mmCIF file of C-alpha atoms in Angstrom:
data_model
loop_
_atom_site.group_PDB
_atom_site.id
_atom_site.type_symbol
_atom_site.label_atom_id
_atom_site.label_comp_id
_atom_site.label_asym_id
_atom_site.label_seq_id
_atom_site.Cartn_x
_atom_site.Cartn_y
_atom_site.Cartn_z
ATOM 1 C CA MET O 1 13.452 5.865 -19.874
ATOM 2 C CA ARG O 2 13.085 8.746 -17.481
ATOM 3 C CA ARG O 3 15.865 10.526 -15.676
ATOM 4 C CA ARG O 4 16.647 9.427 -12.141
ATOM 5 C CA MET O 5 15.242 12.528 -10.425
ATOM 6 C CA ASP O 6 11.853 12.077 -12.101
ATOM 7 C CA TRP O 7 11.293 9.313 -9.554
ATOM 8 C CA ILE O 8 11.648 11.418 -6.417
ATOM 9 C CA PHE O 9 11.045 14.899 -5.050
ATOM 10 C CA PRO O 10 14.017 17.250 -5.550
ATOM 11 C CA ALA O 11 15.840 17.767 -2.276
ATOM 12 C CA TRP O 12 15.110 21.489 -2.096
ATOM 13 C CA LYS O 13 11.370 20.829 -2.290
ATOM 14 C CA ASP O 14 11.712 18.341 0.549
ATOM 15 C CA LEU O 15 13.458 20.922 2.707
ATOM 16 C CA ILE O 16 11.042 23.757 1.977
ATOM 17 C CA ARG O 17 7.993 21.589 2.582
ATOM 18 C CA MET O 18 9.373 20.285 5.872
ATOM 19 C CA GLN O 19 10.344 23.778 7.057
ATOM 20 C CA ASN O 20 6.966 25.295 6.190
ATOM 21 C CA LEU O 21 4.982 22.586 7.935
ATOM 22 C CA THR O 22 7.062 21.691 10.981
ATOM 23 C CA MET O 23 4.967 23.930 13.235
ATOM 24 C CA THR O 24 1.641 22.449 12.116
ATOM 25 C CA ARG O 25 2.157 18.814 13.117
ATOM 26 C CA ASN O 26 -0.357 19.190 15.940
ATOM 27 C CA SER O 27 -3.108 20.005 13.442
ATOM 28 C CA ASN O 28 -5.979 17.530 13.293
ATOM 29 C CA ASN O 29 -6.740 18.308 9.642
ATOM 30 C CA VAL O 30 -6.064 15.430 7.261
ATOM 31 C CA LEU O 31 -6.529 15.049 3.513
ATOM 32 C CA ILE O 32 -7.209 11.481 2.399
ATOM 33 C CA GLY O 33 -7.046 10.073 -1.097
ATOM 34 C CA MET O 34 -10.476 8.625 -1.878
ATOM 35 C CA SER O 35 -11.089 6.124 -4.648
ATOM 36 C CA GLY O 36 -14.594 5.160 -3.589
ATOM 37 C CA GLY O 37 -13.392 1.708 -2.574
ATOM 38 C CA VAL O 38 -13.594 -0.126 0.726
ATOM 39 C CA ASP O 39 -10.024 0.592 1.826
ATOM 40 C CA SER O 40 -10.099 4.383 1.528
ATOM 41 C CA THR O 41 -13.578 4.377 3.100
ATOM 42 C CA ALA O 42 -12.356 2.405 6.105
ATOM 43 C CA ALA O 43 -9.300 4.649 6.415
ATOM 44 C CA ALA O 44 -11.515 7.755 6.435
ATOM 45 C CA LEU O 45 -13.757 6.201 9.096
ATOM 46 C CA LEU O 46 -10.796 5.348 11.318
ATOM 47 C CA LEU O 47 -9.407 8.863 11.032
ATOM 48 C CA THR O 48 -12.790 10.355 11.901
ATOM 49 C CA GLN O 49 -13.015 8.076 14.930
ATOM 50 C CA LYS O 50 -9.635 9.380 16.103
ATOM 51 C CA GLY O 51 -10.854 12.971 16.006
ATOM 52 C CA TYR O 52 -9.348 14.164 12.751
ATOM 53 C CA HIS O 53 -11.150 16.643 10.529
ATOM 54 C CA VAL O 54 -11.114 14.657 7.291
ATOM 55 C CA THR O 55 -11.310 15.909 3.718
ATOM 56 C CA GLY O 56 -11.480 13.441 0.832
ATOM 57 C CA LEU O 57 -9.627 13.990 -2.454
ATOM 58 C CA PHE O 58 -10.566 12.143 -5.642
ATOM 59 C CA LEU O 59 -8.026 12.300 -8.470
ATOM 60 C CA ASP O 60 -9.518 11.949 -11.945
ATOM 61 C CA VAL O 61 -6.516 10.500 -13.738
ATOM 62 C CA LEU O 62 -8.274 9.922 -17.059
ATOM 63 C CA GLY O 63 -10.253 13.157 -17.381
ATOM 64 C CA ASN O 64 -13.530 11.323 -17.979
ATOM 65 C CA GLN O 65 -14.222 9.785 -14.584
ATOM 66 C CA THR O 66 -17.397 11.763 -13.907
ATOM 67 C CA GLU O 67 -19.289 8.748 -12.593
ATOM 68 C CA GLU O 68 -16.442 7.735 -10.270
ATOM 69 C CA THR O 69 -16.040 11.324 -9.059
ATOM 70 C CA GLU O 70 -19.716 11.659 -8.182
ATOM 71 C CA ALA O 71 -19.729 8.263 -6.468
ATOM 72 C CA ALA O 72 -16.788 9.370 -4.310
ATOM 73 C CA ARG O 73 -18.527 12.676 -3.571
ATOM 74 C CA ALA O 74 -21.706 10.863 -2.487
ATOM 75 C CA LEU O 75 -19.629 8.537 -0.326
ATOM 76 C CA ALA O 76 -17.952 11.514 1.366
ATOM 77 C CA GLU O 77 -21.380 12.964 2.129
ATOM 78 C CA ARG O 78 -22.457 9.703 3.752
ATOM 79 C CA LEU O 79 -19.262 9.712 5.802
ATOM 80 C CA GLY O 80 -19.836 13.329 6.817
ATOM 81 C CA ILE O 81 -16.504 14.588 5.483
ATOM 82 C CA ASP O 82 -15.512 17.365 3.089
ATOM 83 C CA PHE O 83 -14.693 16.523 -0.512
ATOM 84 C CA ILE O 84 -12.439 17.807 -3.299
ATOM 85 C CA SER O 85 -11.866 16.448 -6.795
ATOM 86 C CA LYS O 86 -9.087 17.279 -9.231
ATOM 87 C CA ASN O 87 -8.677 16.487 -12.902
ATOM 88 C CA ILE O 88 -5.023 15.521 -13.343
ATOM 89 C CA ALA O 89 -5.399 13.697 -16.657
ATOM 90 C CA VAL O 90 -2.877 15.759 -18.642
ATOM 91 C CA GLU O 91 -0.029 15.259 -16.185
ATOM 92 C CA PHE O 92 -0.963 11.628 -15.539
ATOM 93 C CA ASP O 93 -0.947 10.920 -19.256
ATOM 94 C CA SER O 94 2.406 12.582 -19.870
ATOM 95 C CA ARG O 95 4.213 11.134 -16.855
ATOM 96 C CA ILE O 96 2.611 7.747 -16.177
ATOM 97 C CA ILE O 97 0.763 6.425 -19.228
ATOM 98 C CA ARG O 98 3.482 7.508 -21.632
ATOM 99 C CA TYR O 99 6.138 5.978 -19.377
ATOM 100 C CA PHE O 100 4.142 2.732 -19.253
ATOM 101 C CA CYS O 101 3.846 2.534 -23.037
ATOM 102 C CA ASP O 102 7.460 3.546 -23.690
ATOM 103 C CA ALA O 103 8.711 0.923 -21.244
ATOM 104 C CA PHE O 104 6.678 -1.901 -22.788
ATOM 105 C CA ALA O 105 7.743 -0.809 -26.270
ATOM 106 C CA GLY O 106 11.322 -1.020 -24.996
ATOM 107 C CA GLY O 107 10.949 -4.638 -23.918
ATOM 108 C CA LEU O 108 10.383 -3.892 -20.219
ATOM 109 C CA THR O 109 7.507 -4.766 -17.888
ATOM 110 C CA PRO O 110 6.923 -1.594 -15.856
ATOM 111 C CA ASN O 111 5.002 -1.108 -12.641
ATOM 112 C CA PRO O 112 3.344 2.301 -13.097
ATOM 113 C CA CYS O 113 2.097 2.462 -9.492
ATOM 114 C CA VAL O 114 5.698 2.598 -8.259
ATOM 115 C CA LEU O 115 6.262 5.747 -10.335
ATOM 116 C CA CYS O 116 2.812 7.246 -9.739
ATOM 117 C CA ASN O 117 2.983 7.128 -5.953
ATOM 118 C CA PRO O 118 5.879 9.586 -5.464
ATOM 119 C CA THR O 119 5.510 11.710 -8.583
ATOM 120 C CA ILE O 120 1.718 12.020 -8.849
ATOM 121 C CA LYS O 121 -0.500 10.623 -6.103
ATOM 122 C CA PHE O 122 1.341 11.546 -2.921
ATOM 123 C CA ARG O 123 2.835 14.726 -4.362
ATOM 124 C CA ILE O 124 -0.606 16.044 -5.294
ATOM 125 C CA LEU O 125 -2.011 14.910 -1.959
ATOM 126 C CA ALA O 126 0.680 16.959 -0.199
ATOM 127 C CA GLU O 127 0.208 20.004 -2.424
ATOM 128 C CA THR O 128 -3.565 19.926 -2.006
ATOM 129 C CA ALA O 129 -3.212 19.461 1.745
ATOM 130 C CA ASP O 130 -1.105 22.623 1.815
ATOM 131 C CA GLU O 131 -3.855 24.445 -0.092
ATOM 132 C CA VAL O 132 -6.578 23.451 2.385
ATOM 133 C CA GLY O 133 -4.466 23.930 5.508
ATOM 134 C CA ALA O 134 -3.981 20.267 6.400
ATOM 135 C CA PHE O 135 -0.666 18.933 7.626
ATOM 136 C CA TRP O 136 -1.563 15.251 7.501
ATOM 137 C CA ILE O 137 -2.211 13.225 4.380
ATOM 138 C CA ALA O 138 -3.615 9.698 4.297
ATOM 139 C CA THR O 139 -4.526 6.828 2.002
ATOM 140 C CA GLY O 140 -6.033 3.374 2.311
ATOM 141 C CA HIS O 141 -2.720 1.608 1.745
ATOM 142 C CA TYR O 142 -1.815 -1.358 3.931
ATOM 143 C CA ALA O 143 1.463 -0.178 5.451
ATOM 144 C CA ARG O 144 2.807 1.563 8.558
ATOM 145 C CA VAL O 145 5.124 4.524 9.088
ATOM 146 C CA VAL O 146 7.508 4.576 12.047
ATOM 147 C CA TYR O 147 10.033 7.180 13.148
ATOM 148 C CA ASP O 148 13.501 5.962 14.115
ATOM 149 C CA SER O 149 14.976 8.563 16.453
ATOM 150 C CA ASP O 150 18.433 6.980 16.254
ATOM 151 C CA ASP O 151 18.576 7.448 12.474
ATOM 152 C CA ASP O 152 16.296 10.520 12.447
ATOM 153 C CA ILE O 153 14.460 8.814 9.586
ATOM 154 C CA TYR O 154 10.836 7.925 8.924
ATOM 155 C CA TYR O 155 10.591 4.332 7.718
ATOM 156 C CA ILE O 156 7.790 2.279 6.225
ATOM 157 C CA ASN O 157 7.041 -1.012 7.950
ATOM 158 C CA LYS O 158 4.949 -3.834 6.559
ATOM 159 C CA ALA O 159 1.259 -3.874 7.458
ATOM 160 C CA LYS O 160 0.035 -6.153 10.214
ATOM 161 C CA ALA O 161 -2.221 -7.786 7.605
ATOM 162 C CA VAL O 162 0.776 -9.420 5.934
ATOM 163 C CA SER O 163 -1.184 -10.856 3.003
ATOM 164 C CA LYS O 164 -2.437 -7.349 2.120
ATOM 165 C CA ASP O 165 0.844 -5.494 2.687
ATOM 166 C CA GLN O 166 1.489 -2.780 0.069
ATOM 167 C CA SER O 167 4.830 -1.439 1.276
ATOM 168 C CA TYR O 168 6.429 -2.708 -1.952
ATOM 169 C CA MET O 169 4.577 -0.012 -3.905
ATOM 170 C CA LEU O 170 5.735 2.772 -1.583
ATOM 171 C CA TYR O 171 9.509 2.374 -1.505
ATOM 172 C CA ARG O 172 10.193 5.563 -3.459
ATOM 173 C CA LEU O 173 8.341 7.915 -1.100
ATOM 174 C CA PRO O 174 10.605 10.668 0.295
ATOM 175 C CA GLN O 175 10.922 11.865 3.873
ATOM 176 C CA SER O 176 8.782 14.940 3.186
ATOM 177 C CA ILE O 177 5.839 12.615 2.570
ATOM 178 C CA LEU O 178 6.595 9.980 5.193
ATOM 179 C CA ALA O 179 6.730 12.677 7.892
ATOM 180 C CA ARG O 180 3.113 13.608 7.086
ATOM 181 C CA ILE O 181 1.476 10.328 6.178
ATOM 182 C CA ARG O 182 -1.186 8.358 8.002
ATOM 183 C CA PHE O 183 -1.919 4.752 6.988
ATOM 184 C CA PRO O 184 -4.843 3.790 9.266
ATOM 185 C CA LEU O 185 -5.226 0.314 7.747
ATOM 186 C CA GLY O 186 -1.660 -0.651 8.597
ATOM 187 C CA GLU O 187 -2.681 -1.617 12.126
ATOM 188 C CA LEU O 188 -5.597 -3.846 11.076
ATOM 189 C CA THR O 189 -5.007 -7.570 10.780
ATOM 190 C CA SER O 190 -7.155 -8.609 7.798
ATOM 191 C CA LYS O 191 -9.263 -7.402 4.888
ATOM 192 C CA GLU O 192 -12.318 -8.858 6.596
ATOM 193 C CA GLU O 193 -11.685 -6.560 9.553
ATOM 194 C CA VAL O 194 -11.707 -3.638 7.109
ATOM 195 C CA ARG O 195 -14.953 -4.760 5.471
ATOM 196 C CA GLN O 196 -16.597 -5.330 8.837
ATOM 197 C CA LEU O 197 -15.757 -1.783 9.878
ATOM 198 C CA VAL O 198 -17.430 -0.410 6.745
ATOM 199 C CA ARG O 199 -20.445 -2.715 7.215
ATOM 200 C CA THR O 200 -20.932 -1.314 10.706
ATOM 201 C CA TYR O 201 -21.404 2.179 9.289
ATOM 202 C CA LYS O 202 -23.613 0.996 6.386
ATOM 203 C CA VAL O 203 -22.164 3.389 3.830
ATOM 204 C CA GLY O 204 -23.089 1.082 0.957
ATOM 205 C CA ASN O 205 -19.785 -0.005 -0.599
ATOM 206 C CA GLU O 206 -18.698 -2.653 1.893
ATOM 207 C CA GLU O 207 -18.922 -5.492 -0.654
ATOM 208 C CA LYS O 208 -17.212 -3.617 -3.481
ATOM 209 C CA LYS O 209 -14.522 -5.791 -5.037
ATOM 210 C CA ASP O 210 -10.873 -4.800 -4.865
ATOM 211 C CA SER O 211 -9.363 -3.417 -8.040
ATOM 212 C CA GLN O 212 -6.964 -5.937 -9.579
ATOM 213 C CA GLU O 213 -5.849 -4.133 -12.720
ATOM 214 C CA ILE O 214 -3.814 -1.050 -13.570
ATOM 215 C CA CYS O 215 -6.259 1.833 -13.240
ATOM 216 C CA PHE O 216 -5.950 3.020 -16.849
ATOM 217 C CA VAL O 217 -6.059 -0.445 -18.492
ATOM 218 C CA LYS O 218 -9.565 -1.564 -17.651
ATOM 219 C CA ASN O 219 -9.595 -4.937 -19.423
ATOM 220 C CA GLY O 220 -6.066 -6.007 -18.502
ATOM 221 C CA ASP O 221 -4.971 -6.233 -22.156
ATOM 222 C CA TYR O 222 -1.776 -4.187 -22.042
ATOM 223 C CA ALA O 223 -0.741 -4.874 -25.634
ATOM 224 C CA ASP O 224 -4.103 -3.724 -26.999
ATOM 225 C CA PHE O 225 -3.980 -0.577 -24.867
ATOM 226 C CA ILE O 226 -0.464 0.256 -26.050
ATOM 227 C CA GLN O 227 -1.438 -0.215 -29.680
ATOM 228 C CA GLN O 228 -4.481 2.016 -29.202
ATOM 229 C CA ARG O 229 -2.040 4.672 -28.011
ATOM 230 C CA GLY O 230 -0.333 4.622 -31.408
ATOM 231 C CA TYR O 231 2.485 2.175 -30.715
ATOM 232 C CA HIS O 232 2.757 -0.373 -33.524
ATOM 233 C CA PRO O 233 5.320 -3.043 -32.632
ATOM 234 C CA SER O 234 6.799 -4.994 -35.504
ATOM 235 C CA PRO O 235 6.750 -8.794 -35.639
ATOM 236 C CA GLY O 236 10.097 -10.454 -35.019
ATOM 237 C CA ASP O 237 11.777 -13.745 -34.242
ATOM 238 C CA PHE O 238 11.397 -16.179 -31.393
ATOM 239 C CA ILE O 239 14.870 -17.590 -30.767
ATOM 240 C CA ASP O 240 16.488 -20.051 -28.375
ATOM 241 C CA ALA O 241 19.531 -19.378 -26.198
ATOM 242 C CA ASN O 242 21.827 -20.242 -29.124
ATOM 243 C CA GLY O 243 20.126 -17.780 -31.466
ATOM 244 C CA THR O 244 18.299 -20.444 -33.487
ATOM 245 C CA ILE O 245 15.058 -19.071 -34.924
ATOM 246 C CA LEU O 246 12.027 -20.927 -33.563
ATOM 247 C CA GLY O 247 9.261 -18.929 -35.215
ATOM 248 C CA ARG O 248 7.749 -15.453 -35.430
ATOM 249 C CA HIS O 249 6.332 -13.305 -32.632
ATOM 250 C CA LYS O 250 3.607 -10.624 -32.869
ATOM 251 C CA GLY O 251 5.639 -7.752 -31.406
ATOM 252 C CA ILE O 252 7.484 -7.477 -28.110
ATOM 253 C CA VAL O 253 4.698 -5.602 -26.281
ATOM 254 C CA HIS O 254 2.793 -8.910 -26.198
ATOM 255 C CA TYR O 255 5.365 -10.636 -23.976
ATOM 256 C CA THR O 256 6.984 -10.500 -20.558
ATOM 257 C CA VAL O 257 9.758 -12.533 -18.952
ATOM 258 C CA GLY O 258 8.367 -15.744 -17.446
ATOM 259 C CA GLN O 259 5.348 -15.891 -19.763
ATOM 260 C CA ARG O 260 4.248 -19.305 -21.083
ATOM 261 C CA LYS O 261 0.695 -18.832 -22.333
ATOM 262 C CA GLY O 262 -0.236 -16.695 -25.306
ATOM 263 C CA LEU O 263 2.906 -17.285 -27.354
ATOM 264 C CA GLY O 264 0.780 -18.095 -30.393
ATOM 265 C CA MET O 265 2.791 -21.209 -31.243
ATOM 266 C CA THR O 266 3.356 -24.717 -29.935
ATOM 267 C CA PHE O 267 6.828 -26.165 -29.518
ATOM 268 C CA GLY O 268 6.215 -29.747 -28.410
ATOM 269 C CA LYS O 269 7.050 -28.848 -24.807
ATOM 270 C CA PRO O 270 6.379 -25.959 -22.423
ATOM 271 C CA MET O 271 8.378 -22.897 -23.441
ATOM 272 C CA PHE O 272 8.818 -19.672 -21.497
ATOM 273 C CA VAL O 273 9.931 -16.155 -22.329
ATOM 274 C CA ILE O 274 13.502 -15.909 -21.034
ATOM 275 C CA ALA O 275 14.523 -12.514 -22.413
ATOM 276 C CA ILE O 276 13.331 -9.699 -24.675
ATOM 277 C CA ASP O 277 15.756 -7.733 -26.858
ATOM 278 C CA GLN O 278 14.199 -4.502 -28.113
ATOM 279 C CA GLU O 279 17.143 -3.566 -30.359
ATOM 280 C CA LYS O 280 17.155 -6.903 -32.183
ATOM 281 C CA ASN O 281 13.369 -7.298 -31.854
ATOM 282 C CA THR O 282 13.794 -10.869 -30.596
ATOM 283 C CA VAL O 283 12.101 -12.861 -27.852
ATOM 284 C CA THR O 284 14.244 -15.639 -26.368
ATOM 285 C CA LEU O 285 12.397 -18.801 -25.312
ATOM 286 C CA GLY O 286 13.568 -21.671 -23.149
ATOM 287 C CA ASP O 287 12.794 -24.137 -20.388
ATOM 288 C CA ASP O 288 11.556 -23.041 -16.987
ATOM 289 C CA ASP O 289 14.985 -23.774 -15.483
ATOM 290 C CA ALA O 290 16.483 -21.020 -17.644
ATOM 291 C CA LEU O 291 14.407 -18.396 -15.803
ATOM 292 C CA PHE O 292 16.236 -18.691 -12.482
ATOM 293 C CA ARG O 293 18.845 -16.118 -11.456
ATOM 294 C CA GLN O 294 20.966 -15.883 -8.319
ATOM 295 C CA TYR O 295 22.373 -12.464 -9.225
ATOM 296 C CA VAL O 296 20.019 -9.633 -10.204
ATOM 297 C CA LYS O 297 21.065 -6.147 -11.286
ATOM 298 C CA GLY O 298 19.089 -3.003 -10.490
ATOM 299 C CA GLN O 299 19.228 0.680 -11.390
ATOM 300 C CA ASP O 300 17.584 3.969 -10.281
ATOM 301 C CA HIS O 301 17.894 2.738 -6.705
ATOM 302 C CA VAL O 302 16.703 4.722 -3.697
ATOM 303 C CA PHE O 303 16.989 4.006 0.014
ATOM 304 C CA THR O 304 14.688 5.364 2.686
ATOM 305 C CA GLY O 305 16.062 8.575 4.148
ATOM 306 C CA HIS O 306 18.693 8.903 1.414
ATOM 307 C CA GLU O 307 16.695 10.470 -1.425
ATOM 308 C CA THR O 308 18.890 13.563 -1.630
ATOM 309 C CA GLU O 309 20.639 13.987 -4.977
ATOM 310 C CA GLY O 310 24.226 12.833 -4.689
ATOM 311 C CA VAL O 311 23.511 10.650 -1.646
ATOM 312 C CA ALA O 312 22.183 7.616 -3.453
ATOM 313 C CA PHE O 313 22.603 4.988 -0.739
ATOM 314 C CA PRO O 314 23.515 4.575 2.931
ATOM 315 C CA SER O 315 27.181 3.778 3.402
ATOM 316 C CA ASN O 316 26.587 0.548 5.333
ATOM 317 C CA ILE O 317 24.130 -1.144 2.965
ATOM 318 C CA LYS O 318 26.705 -3.054 0.883
ATOM 319 C CA GLY O 319 27.191 -6.573 2.228
ATOM 320 C CA GLN O 320 24.315 -6.283 4.682
ATOM 321 C CA GLY O 321 22.031 -9.292 4.983
ATOM 322 C CA ILE O 322 18.581 -8.253 3.756
ATOM 323 C CA GLN O 323 15.446 -9.709 2.237
ATOM 324 C CA ALA O 324 14.396 -8.728 -1.277
ATOM 325 C CA LYS O 325 11.245 -9.105 -3.365
ATOM 326 C CA ILE O 326 11.551 -9.146 -7.151
ATOM 327 C CA ARG O 327 7.832 -8.540 -7.718
ATOM 328 C CA TYR O 328 4.821 -7.423 -5.716
ATOM 329 C CA ALA O 329 3.428 -10.914 -5.111
ATOM 330 C CA ALA O 330 6.796 -12.558 -4.398
ATOM 331 C CA LYS O 331 7.870 -13.692 -0.967
ATOM 332 C CA PRO O 332 10.871 -11.847 0.505
ATOM 333 C CA ALA O 333 14.038 -13.875 -0.081
ATOM 334 C CA ASP O 334 17.362 -13.701 1.758
ATOM 335 C CA ALA O 335 19.927 -11.690 -0.167
ATOM 336 C CA ILE O 336 23.009 -9.470 0.003
ATOM 337 C CA ILE O 337 23.746 -6.317 -1.974
ATOM 338 C CA LYS O 338 27.124 -7.268 -3.425
ATOM 339 C CA GLU O 339 27.992 -4.241 -5.536
ATOM 340 C CA ILE O 340 26.577 -0.732 -5.480
ATOM 341 C CA ASP O 341 27.404 2.680 -6.893
ATOM 342 C CA SER O 342 25.401 5.722 -7.919
ATOM 343 C CA ARG O 343 24.237 4.083 -11.155
ATOM 344 C CA GLU O 344 23.418 0.458 -10.374
ATOM 345 C CA LEU O 345 23.647 -2.353 -7.867
ATOM 346 C CA THR O 346 23.929 -6.137 -7.886
ATOM 347 C CA VAL O 347 21.994 -8.344 -5.485
ATOM 348 C CA GLN O 348 23.013 -11.919 -4.701
ATOM 349 C CA PHE O 349 20.150 -14.114 -3.514
ATOM 350 C CA LYS O 350 20.707 -17.069 -1.227
ATOM 351 C CA GLU O 351 18.462 -19.125 -3.510
ATOM 352 C CA PRO O 352 18.003 -18.423 -7.238
ATOM 353 C CA GLN O 353 14.860 -16.412 -8.019
ATOM 354 C CA ARG O 354 12.448 -17.244 -10.809
ATOM 355 C CA ALA O 355 12.016 -14.731 -13.621
ATOM 356 C CA PRO O 356 13.379 -11.423 -12.333
ATOM 357 C CA THR O 357 11.753 -9.146 -14.883
ATOM 358 C CA PRO O 358 13.383 -6.003 -16.305
ATOM 359 C CA GLY O 359 11.246 -2.963 -15.499
ATOM 360 C CA GLN O 360 9.790 -4.408 -12.328
ATOM 361 C CA SER O 361 10.999 -3.280 -8.901
ATOM 362 C CA MET O 362 13.307 -5.203 -6.598
ATOM 363 C CA VAL O 363 12.460 -4.007 -3.078
ATOM 364 C CA PHE O 364 14.620 -4.451 0.017
ATOM 365 C CA TYR O 365 13.632 -5.180 3.625
ATOM 366 C CA SER O 366 15.198 -5.833 6.980
ATOM 367 C CA GLY O 367 12.515 -7.895 8.679
ATOM 368 C CA GLU O 368 9.352 -5.810 8.525
ATOM 369 C CA ARG O 369 11.214 -2.569 7.746
ATOM 370 C CA LEU O 370 11.341 -1.289 4.170
ATOM 371 C CA LEU O 371 14.867 -0.199 3.218
ATOM 372 C CA GLY O 372 14.489 0.873 -0.405
ATOM 373 C CA GLY O 373 14.556 -0.630 -3.849
ATOM 374 C CA ALA O 374 15.668 -0.509 -7.475
ATOM 375 C CA ILE O 375 14.366 -1.110 -10.981
ATOM 376 C CA ILE O 376 15.477 -4.496 -12.320
ATOM 377 C CA LYS O 377 17.870 -4.294 -15.271
ATOM 378 C CA GLY O 378 18.071 -6.628 -18.208
ATOM 379 C CA GLU O 379 21.147 -8.773 -18.684
#
C-alpha cells in the first residue's frame, strides 16, 4: 500500500501555490476538466454564461484515447472554448492502475477515483491552469464548495441534486484546490436539469449515457483486467468462521466482501463473502447476518482543512456526532468517532452497517458538510 502522503499534496506545495495565486482570484480565466460527457459540457456552458473565459482540458489516462480526445476537441469547438489535451498515461499507470491491482491482489477492494482526484486529476488541473494563466479550475462534479470564515477553511458541501452528489469522491482534496475550484453543477437540482441545459445549446451529446465503470476497466471485469496486467492469483480455500474448509476459490482477486454471486459453488443456502485473508489465501463465507458491523476501523484518514503533515485531525472530532458513509452508494448513517490517533481511527455506528469493505472509503459528514474520511481497514 502507498505511503500516507501519496494521498495528499505536501504542505509546502499547498503554501507556495496559495501564495503565488492569491492576487489572481479576480481573474475570469477557468480551466475545466472535459471528458466529453454531459456533465462537463453543462459545467462549461454554465461557466461561459457567467462570463468566464473557459479552456477545456482532456486527460488521456490510457495513452491511446485518440478518438475520445478528438471528440472532446470537437465539443470544445462547438462550445466556443479553448482546448488542451495531455497524455498522462505513464503517471496514471504507475500511481493509479498499479495501486488498483496491488490492492485487489492484497485482498482489498479499492476505489481508484478517491486516489486519482487529489494526486492526478485535480493536481494536473491546477498545474495546467498555472501554465495557461488561469486561477480557477472546474469539473462537472456534483458538489459545492463553501468558505467558512470562522474556521478559515474551504469545505465541500453535498450537491443540491442529492441523488447525484459526488462529494464522497472528493474528501481528500486539499485547501489549495478547494480555494480555486468551481463546481457549477452543485447548484442544479437534477440530472434532467443538466441534460435540458445541454439540449438547449444543441451541442450533440445531450443523450450520452453516464459512465458507470472505472475508466480503465471498460467491461467491468476487474479480475480479468488484473490478470491481464500480469497478476496471477493462486486458488485457495473457502472457509467458514470456524476455519472449516468449504471448497476451493479461484483466487482472491475474484471476490469482495459482501459478494454472493459468482462464487463458483453452491452451498445449499445463500452464502456471502465475509472476509478475505491475503496472507493465508482464504475467503471466509457466511450468512448475511455475519456481514454487519457496528464498529469500523479506518486508516490514512484526512479531515478538511487539516491536510498538513503532522496535523492529522481536528482536535474536537473525537466523540462528535457525525454521519458516515461506508461506500459511495450508501446512505449516511449516524455515528461517532470513538478512537483516533495519527495512524487509525474507530467509528461506532448507531446501527450496524452491512459489509464495510476493506479498501473502500468511509466518509464523514455533518449534515450536508463533508468533514473528511478514511480507508476502511480489515479486522
